[in-house]
Amino acid sequence: MIRSLEIGKRALIANQRGFDVTSNNIANVNTPGYARQALMLQPGESIPAGGLYFGMGVLSAGIRQFRDELIERDYRSSTSTQSYYQQEATTLQRIETALGEPGDQTIQTAMQQFFDAASQLAANPSRIADRQLFLARASDLAAALNRTGNAIESLRSSTFDRATSTANRINELLSTLASINQQINATLDASGQPAASLVDRQTQALQELSQYLDVSVSREPTGTVNVTSSGMVLVSLNTALSVNALQQLNASTGETTLSFSIRKPDGTTIGTFQPRSGELASLAKSYNVTLNPLSSSTEFSIARELDRLTSTLADRVNAFMTTGYGLNDTGPVPPGRALFVPAGGPAITARTIAVNTTLLADPAAVPTSSTPNTPGNSDIIAATAALASDGTFLDSMTPEGYYGAITAQLAQIGAGTNDRLTAAKTVLQQITTERESLSGVNLDEEATNLITYQRAFEAAARVVTVSSDMLSTLVNLGR
Amino acid sequence: MRVTLQSLTTRLQSTLTDLSARQAQQQTRIATGQRLLQLSDAPSDIADITSYRSTIARLQRYSSTLDGALAEQGTTETALESIATTLSNVQTLGIDAQQIANHDKWNVFAQHLLSNIRAIIEAANTSHGDIYVLAGTKNTAASLQPTAPLETTQMPFELVTTSPTPANPSGLEVRFKGNTEARFVQTGDGHTEQVSTTADKVFGSGGTEVFTTLIALYNTFAYAPDGTPRSDGQLPTAEELDRVAAYIKQIADATTTVNQATAEVGIRTDRMTAQHEQIAEDITRQREFLSRLTDTDVAAATMQLQRDQIAYEYSLKIGARMLNLSLFDFLQ
């Protein structure tokens, strides 16, 4: 009888634990990173009696978490890829905004108005009102280029800030993972398994880390993880290295680039690395190539192309203007007045282009004539206006054609990025579904488990009651 | 396959977000009339769109230039017609003066002729806006500085009085302060059009030849062969009559020259007008091409919006129903 009571007690305990695990699953149905758990039961040991072996009920063998490391690895890899393209798409969209494309108030519009004004002035070179209009349009064009150039530089600057804050967040996550490793080692259960809640937190930290970096994870039998990115070990047991965003200046070219250094906890730098995927990789690419005016990469750089257009336009226009004469110039040597000059920089770029203040102060001084004292001569300004349709302006294109090629290239890259982002999202969604299918909490399933454990608990309680009654009967036999 | 609450909610959220974004896009397209909301919407069209916009802007530039040029041609034509008419009047005046009945009135003819010379100079000084149409490229008042003391005006043609000489007893002389350089404007790709009529094409060599003839005729009317002012009733000599006949012939030739210049302006005007019309048609055609690429097809966008709205509505309904039901709803 005592054996039956023990069997009943074990069943009560096992089913109560099963109920607890189910309740915990239901409670965490919406917890990010949580993997469902199940109580593992095993039959109790058999005890010989009367030449027979009698089973001793049920025992709790442990708690299993439903998590597949292969799926987790794919999930992290897909998250990294998706984050990379998401950041790329965001940057490209911000470039479109900086350009004002597609819209009516763009650099192309400003160029058209500039050439319109030049053409109008060529027809009436002596008219002061047309000279003022020409200067106003030249100023508008310079302002449009300045605005766009500054917006792109600001975007580049904010890209660095974003890289810095992302690196800080990465460092927090690396510290968290090292700390979890330490806690796991300190709290292994009787079966040598880590606490499920620590593994959940670890998984969540790795998931977030994979948004920023390409990470590979190697898991020790105890459940601790070593984290590597682009060949650099970032977390090993309870030691976490730190990632730092650096702006490096190339003294000979004046180019600044973004790189990442790896530091030990004592602050010593042990090397640099370039992330291959994730948000950080996209930020580095944007900073070093797409938004870098001095980029030497063969990949598309909006800042470089815009500066190229600006400097060529300024050089070509100035080449005409410096050989021309204004309304009041009597010669014989041309006064050599340039229309465009650099403001706040040594060279003319999209950010520095400005209209010569001498001309702004005196519209009559705008060089329009190829000979002195001939206000009706419009050779210089006509040649300037004709640049609009000069098919050899830059890379065998007109100025507007070149700008069109820049926007077309941006559009192609944007569309390609969007396509890849859509594909990455789809892959991630599929892996998420697969992951959820294995690790997620199904309420119907948990409700069934609840009933199962409840009924088993009720039955075990009945076993105890009946055993108690039987024992009582036996005890009362002697009375 | 196990379906969990998380996977249901994640998928529903994703679907609803996508459908909301699509609806917002279609609504923006309908509201703004623009098909392209960002460059990446139609990357293959961007180059064409830029090209069309550039072409339209270029054509509009040529159109605007032609507008101005045509206006100047109108002013020039009016001036030339006035000059031609006055020269014809001078011819008539010369022929009248040759009549025996008028031989005693050459003083009067001289005064009429002088007023005609002044009328021609006034027409030659016609301005269009702030430029003088027959002054070449030196055509503004600022560039036409008079040489004191004889010249006083900042106009291209000026009648001045110099010291009398036997050949020119009146001392009258017409000075031309402009130049005979032609002005051109760009009216098409690689195509320029001359917009100015130069003084030498109207008035002969140096822009003053015809005035020399007119003043010579005036001197013949106003002065006797010895260079003294013609007295009232003083009859012309045979030699003077011959000279007048020669001058009339030269003036007739000058009138023909002016008429030819006027015809050239007319031909140029016709050519520019035809080009202007052609450009206007091109602009319309290019705008139509551009519109096909950039403007919203409202009917298609409305239908797409309708489809997205229906999908959104049903996603909400299905999602709400699926998320509400689980085994817990049926447990007592």
JSON list of C-alpha atoms in Angstrom, two decimals, chain B residues 141-255:
[
{"chain": "B", "resi": 141, "resn": "ALA", "atom": "CA", "xyz": [22.88, 104.03, -75.58]},
{"chain": "B", "resi": 142, "resn": "ALA", "atom": "CA", "xyz": [25.74, 103.46, -73.16]},
{"chain": "B", "resi": 143, "resn": "SER", "atom": "CA", "xyz": [27.99, 102.13, -75.90]},
{"chain": "B", "resi": 144, "resn": "LEU", "atom": "CA", "xyz": [27.07, 104.89, -78.36]},
{"chain": "B", "resi": 145, "resn": "GLN", "atom": "CA", "xyz": [29.00, 107.73, -76.79]},
{"chain": "B", "resi": 146, "resn": "PRO", "atom": "CA", "xyz": [28.95, 110.97, -78.86]},
{"chain": "B", "resi": 147, "resn": "THR", "atom": "CA", "xyz": [32.21, 112.58, -79.87]},
{"chain": "B", "resi": 148, "resn": "ALA", "atom": "CA", "xyz": [32.01, 116.21, -78.79]},
{"chain": "B", "resi": 149, "resn": "PRO", "atom": "CA", "xyz": [31.49, 118.83, -79.92]},
{"chain": "B", "resi": 150, "resn": "LEU", "atom": "CA", "xyz": [29.65, 117.85, -83.11]},
{"chain": "B", "resi": 151, "resn": "GLU", "atom": "CA", "xyz": [27.89, 114.73, -81.88]},
{"chain": "B", "resi": 152, "resn": "THR", "atom": "CA", "xyz": [25.42, 115.14, -79.06]},
{"chain": "B", "resi": 153, "resn": "THR", "atom": "CA", "xyz": [23.15, 112.08, -78.96]},
{"chain": "B", "resi": 154, "resn": "GLN", "atom": "CA", "xyz": [23.66, 108.49, -77.77]},
{"chain": "B", "resi": 155, "resn": "MET", "atom": "CA", "xyz": [21.95, 107.13, -80.86]},
{"chain": "B", "resi": 156, "resn": "PRO", "atom": "CA", "xyz": [23.59, 105.22, -83.69]},
{"chain": "B", "resi": 157, "resn": "PHE", "atom": "CA", "xyz": [22.72, 107.71, -86.44]},
{"chain": "B", "resi": 158, "resn": "GLU", "atom": "CA", "xyz": [23.13, 111.44, -85.96]},
{"chain": "B", "resi": 159, "resn": "LEU", "atom": "CA", "xyz": [22.96, 114.35, -88.37]},
{"chain": "B", "resi": 160, "resn": "VAL", "atom": "CA", "xyz": [25.77, 116.77, -87.57]},
{"chain": "B", "resi": 161, "resn": "THR", "atom": "CA", "xyz": [26.97, 119.98, -89.14]},
{"chain": "B", "resi": 162, "resn": "THR", "atom": "CA", "xyz": [30.65, 120.13, -89.96]},
{"chain": "B", "resi": 163, "resn": "SER", "atom": "CA", "xyz": [32.63, 122.95, -91.53]},
{"chain": "B", "resi": 164, "resn": "PRO", "atom": "CA", "xyz": [31.34, 123.72, -95.03]},
{"chain": "B", "resi": 165, "resn": "THR", "atom": "CA", "xyz": [33.53, 122.68, -97.93]},
{"chain": "B", "resi": 166, "resn": "PRO", "atom": "CA", "xyz": [33.15, 123.26, -101.69]},
{"chain": "B", "resi": 167, "resn": "ALA", "atom": "CA", "xyz": [32.03, 119.67, -102.05]},
{"chain": "B", "resi": 168, "resn": "ASN", "atom": "CA", "xyz": [29.67, 119.92, -99.07]},
{"chain": "B", "resi": 169, "resn": "PRO", "atom": "CA", "xyz": [28.62, 123.56, -98.69]},
{"chain": "B", "resi": 170, "resn": "SER", "atom": "CA", "xyz": [26.01, 122.76, -96.03]},
{"chain": "B", "resi": 171, "resn": "GLY", "atom": "CA", "xyz": [28.56, 120.86, -93.93]},
{"chain": "B", "resi": 172, "resn": "LEU", "atom": "CA", "xyz": [25.85, 118.30, -93.14]},
{"chain": "B", "resi": 173, "resn": "GLU", "atom": "CA", "xyz": [26.98, 114.81, -92.41]},
{"chain": "B", "resi": 174, "resn": "VAL", "atom": "CA", "xyz": [25.38, 111.67, -90.97]},
{"chain": "B", "resi": 175, "resn": "ARG", "atom": "CA", "xyz": [27.54, 109.89, -88.43]},
{"chain": "B", "resi": 176, "resn": "PHE", "atom": "CA", "xyz": [27.10, 106.18, -87.66]},
{"chain": "B", "resi": 177, "resn": "LYS", "atom": "CA", "xyz": [28.36, 105.26, -84.18]},
{"chain": "B", "resi": 178, "resn": "GLY", "atom": "CA", "xyz": [27.34, 101.59, -84.19]},
{"chain": "B", "resi": 179, "resn": "ASN", "atom": "CA", "xyz": [28.99, 98.78, -86.10]},
{"chain": "B", "resi": 180, "resn": "THR", "atom": "CA", "xyz": [28.01, 96.36, -88.83]},
{"chain": "B", "resi": 181, "resn": "GLU", "atom": "CA", "xyz": [28.48, 93.12, -86.90]},
{"chain": "B", "resi": 182, "resn": "ALA", "atom": "CA", "xyz": [25.52, 90.79, -87.11]},
{"chain": "B", "resi": 183, "resn": "ARG", "atom": "CA", "xyz": [23.80, 89.40, -84.02]},
{"chain": "B", "resi": 184, "resn": "PHE", "atom": "CA", "xyz": [22.78, 85.74, -83.84]},
{"chain": "B", "resi": 185, "resn": "VAL", "atom": "CA", "xyz": [20.62, 83.68, -81.49]},
{"chain": "B", "resi": 186, "resn": "GLN", "atom": "CA", "xyz": [20.42, 79.92, -81.07]},
{"chain": "B", "resi": 187, "resn": "THR", "atom": "CA", "xyz": [17.08, 78.70, -82.32]},
{"chain": "B", "resi": 188, "resn": "GLY", "atom": "CA", "xyz": [17.75, 74.98, -82.43]},
{"chain": "B", "resi": 189, "resn": "ASP", "atom": "CA", "xyz": [20.34, 72.34, -81.69]},
{"chain": "B", "resi": 190, "resn": "GLY", "atom": "CA", "xyz": [23.41, 73.52, -83.59]},
{"chain": "B", "resi": 191, "resn": "HIS", "atom": "CA", "xyz": [21.31, 76.07, -85.43]},
{"chain": "B", "resi": 192, "resn": "THR", "atom": "CA", "xyz": [21.63, 79.84, -85.12]},
{"chain": "B", "resi": 193, "resn": "GLU", "atom": "CA", "xyz": [19.63, 82.57, -86.78]},
{"chain": "B", "resi": 194, "resn": "GLN", "atom": "CA", "xyz": [20.70, 86.12, -87.52]},
{"chain": "B", "resi": 195, "resn": "VAL", "atom": "CA", "xyz": [18.33, 88.48, -85.79]},
{"chain": "B", "resi": 196, "resn": "SER", "atom": "CA", "xyz": [19.82, 91.81, -86.65]},
{"chain": "B", "resi": 197, "resn": "THR", "atom": "CA", "xyz": [19.81, 93.76, -89.90]},
{"chain": "B", "resi": 198, "resn": "THR", "atom": "CA", "xyz": [23.11, 95.56, -90.29]},
{"chain": "B", "resi": 199, "resn": "ALA", "atom": "CA", "xyz": [23.37, 99.18, -91.29]},
{"chain": "B", "resi": 200, "resn": "ASP", "atom": "CA", "xyz": [25.53, 98.46, -94.37]},
{"chain": "B", "resi": 201, "resn": "LYS", "atom": "CA", "xyz": [22.79, 96.16, -95.73]},
{"chain": "B", "resi": 202, "resn": "VAL", "atom": "CA", "xyz": [20.35, 99.08, -95.50]},
{"chain": "B", "resi": 203, "resn": "PHE", "atom": "CA", "xyz": [22.37, 102.19, -96.11]},
{"chain": "B", "resi": 204, "resn": "GLY", "atom": "CA", "xyz": [25.33, 100.88, -98.09]},
{"chain": "B", "resi": 205, "resn": "SER", "atom": "CA", "xyz": [29.02, 100.91, -97.27]},
{"chain": "B", "resi": 206, "resn": "GLY", "atom": "CA", "xyz": [29.81, 102.04, -93.72]},
{"chain": "B", "resi": 207, "resn": "GLY", "atom": "CA", "xyz": [26.10, 102.38, -93.04]},
{"chain": "B", "resi": 208, "resn": "THR", "atom": "CA", "xyz": [26.08, 105.96, -94.34]},
{"chain": "B", "resi": 209, "resn": "GLU", "atom": "CA", "xyz": [26.47, 105.77, -98.13]},
{"chain": "B", "resi": 210, "resn": "VAL", "atom": "CA", "xyz": [22.85, 106.61, -98.88]},
{"chain": "B", "resi": 211, "resn": "PHE", "atom": "CA", "xyz": [22.99, 109.60, -96.54]},
{"chain": "B", "resi": 212, "resn": "THR", "atom": "CA", "xyz": [25.95, 110.96, -98.51]},
{"chain": "B", "resi": 213, "resn": "THR", "atom": "CA", "xyz": [23.78, 110.82, -101.62]},
{"chain": "B", "resi": 214, "resn": "LEU", "atom": "CA", "xyz": [20.84, 112.44, -99.85]},
{"chain": "B", "resi": 215, "resn": "ILE", "atom": "CA", "xyz": [23.00, 115.24, -98.49]},
{"chain": "B", "resi": 216, "resn": "ALA", "atom": "CA", "xyz": [24.56, 115.75, -101.91]},
{"chain": "B", "resi": 217, "resn": "LEU", "atom": "CA", "xyz": [21.05, 116.08, -103.32]},
{"chain": "B", "resi": 218, "resn": "TYR", "atom": "CA", "xyz": [20.20, 118.50, -100.54]},
{"chain": "B", "resi": 219, "resn": "ASN", "atom": "CA", "xyz": [23.30, 120.56, -101.28]},
{"chain": "B", "resi": 220, "resn": "THR", "atom": "CA", "xyz": [22.32, 120.66, -104.95]},
{"chain": "B", "resi": 221, "resn": "PHE", "atom": "CA", "xyz": [18.86, 121.93, -104.06]},
{"chain": "B", "resi": 222, "resn": "ALA", "atom": "CA", "xyz": [19.99, 124.39, -101.39]},
{"chain": "B", "resi": 223, "resn": "TYR", "atom": "CA", "xyz": [23.21, 125.76, -102.86]},
{"chain": "B", "resi": 224, "resn": "ALA", "atom": "CA", "xyz": [24.20, 127.34, -106.15]},
{"chain": "B", "resi": 225, "resn": "PRO", "atom": "CA", "xyz": [27.12, 125.84, -108.13]},
{"chain": "B", "resi": 226, "resn": "ASP", "atom": "CA", "xyz": [29.46, 128.43, -106.58]},
{"chain": "B", "resi": 227, "resn": "GLY", "atom": "CA", "xyz": [28.59, 127.18, -103.08]},
{"chain": "B", "resi": 228, "resn": "THR", "atom": "CA", "xyz": [26.46, 130.12, -102.03]},
{"chain": "B", "resi": 229, "resn": "PRO", "atom": "CA", "xyz": [22.93, 129.55, -100.76]},
{"chain": "B", "resi": 230, "resn": "ARG", "atom": "CA", "xyz": [20.47, 129.34, -103.62]},
{"chain": "B", "resi": 231, "resn": "SER", "atom": "CA", "xyz": [18.46, 132.55, -103.83]},
{"chain": "B", "resi": 232, "resn": "ASP", "atom": "CA", "xyz": [14.71, 132.49, -104.23]},
{"chain": "B", "resi": 233, "resn": "GLY", "atom": "CA", "xyz": [13.73, 131.81, -107.83]},
{"chain": "B", "resi": 234, "resn": "GLN", "atom": "CA", "xyz": [17.30, 130.93, -108.86]},
{"chain": "B", "resi": 235, "resn": "LEU", "atom": "CA", "xyz": [17.04, 128.37, -111.64]},
{"chain": "B", "resi": 236, "resn": "PRO", "atom": "CA", "xyz": [19.21, 125.21, -111.75]},
{"chain": "B", "resi": 237, "resn": "THR", "atom": "CA", "xyz": [21.87, 124.72, -114.34]},
{"chain": "B", "resi": 238, "resn": "ALA", "atom": "CA", "xyz": [21.87, 121.82, -116.78]},
{"chain": "B", "resi": 239, "resn": "GLU", "atom": "CA", "xyz": [24.75, 120.26, -114.93]},
{"chain": "B", "resi": 240, "resn": "GLU", "atom": "CA", "xyz": [22.75, 120.48, -111.67]},
{"chain": "B", "resi": 241, "resn": "LEU", "atom": "CA", "xyz": [19.78, 118.85, -113.35]},
{"chain": "B", "resi": 242, "resn": "ASP", "atom": "CA", "xyz": [22.03, 116.04, -114.53]},
{"chain": "B", "resi": 243, "resn": "ARG", "atom": "CA", "xyz": [23.36, 115.59, -111.02]},
{"chain": "B", "resi": 244, "resn": "VAL", "atom": "CA", "xyz": [19.86, 115.45, -109.59]},
{"chain": "B", "resi": 245, "resn": "ALA", "atom": "CA", "xyz": [18.95, 112.80, -112.12]},
{"chain": "B", "resi": 246, "resn": "ALA", "atom": "CA", "xyz": [22.02, 110.78, -111.11]},
{"chain": "B", "resi": 247, "resn": "TYR", "atom": "CA", "xyz": [21.17, 111.15, -107.43]},
{"chain": "B", "resi": 248, "resn": "ILE", "atom": "CA", "xyz": [17.58, 110.03, -108.05]},
{"chain": "B", "resi": 249, "resn": "LYS", "atom": "CA", "xyz": [18.95, 106.95, -109.74]},
{"chain": "B", "resi": 250, "resn": "GLN", "atom": "CA", "xyz": [21.20, 106.24, -106.76]},
{"chain": "B", "resi": 251, "resn": "ILE", "atom": "CA", "xyz": [18.30, 106.79, -104.36]},
{"chain": "B", "resi": 252, "resn": "ALA", "atom": "CA", "xyz": [16.15, 104.42, -106.42]},
{"chain": "B", "resi": 253, "resn": "ASP", "atom": "CA", "xyz": [18.91, 101.82, -106.09]},
{"chain": "B", "resi": 254, "resn": "ALA", "atom": "CA", "xyz": [19.08, 102.51, -102.34]},
{"chain": "B", "resi": 255, "resn": "THR", "atom": "CA", "xyz": [15.32, 102.04, -102.09]}
]
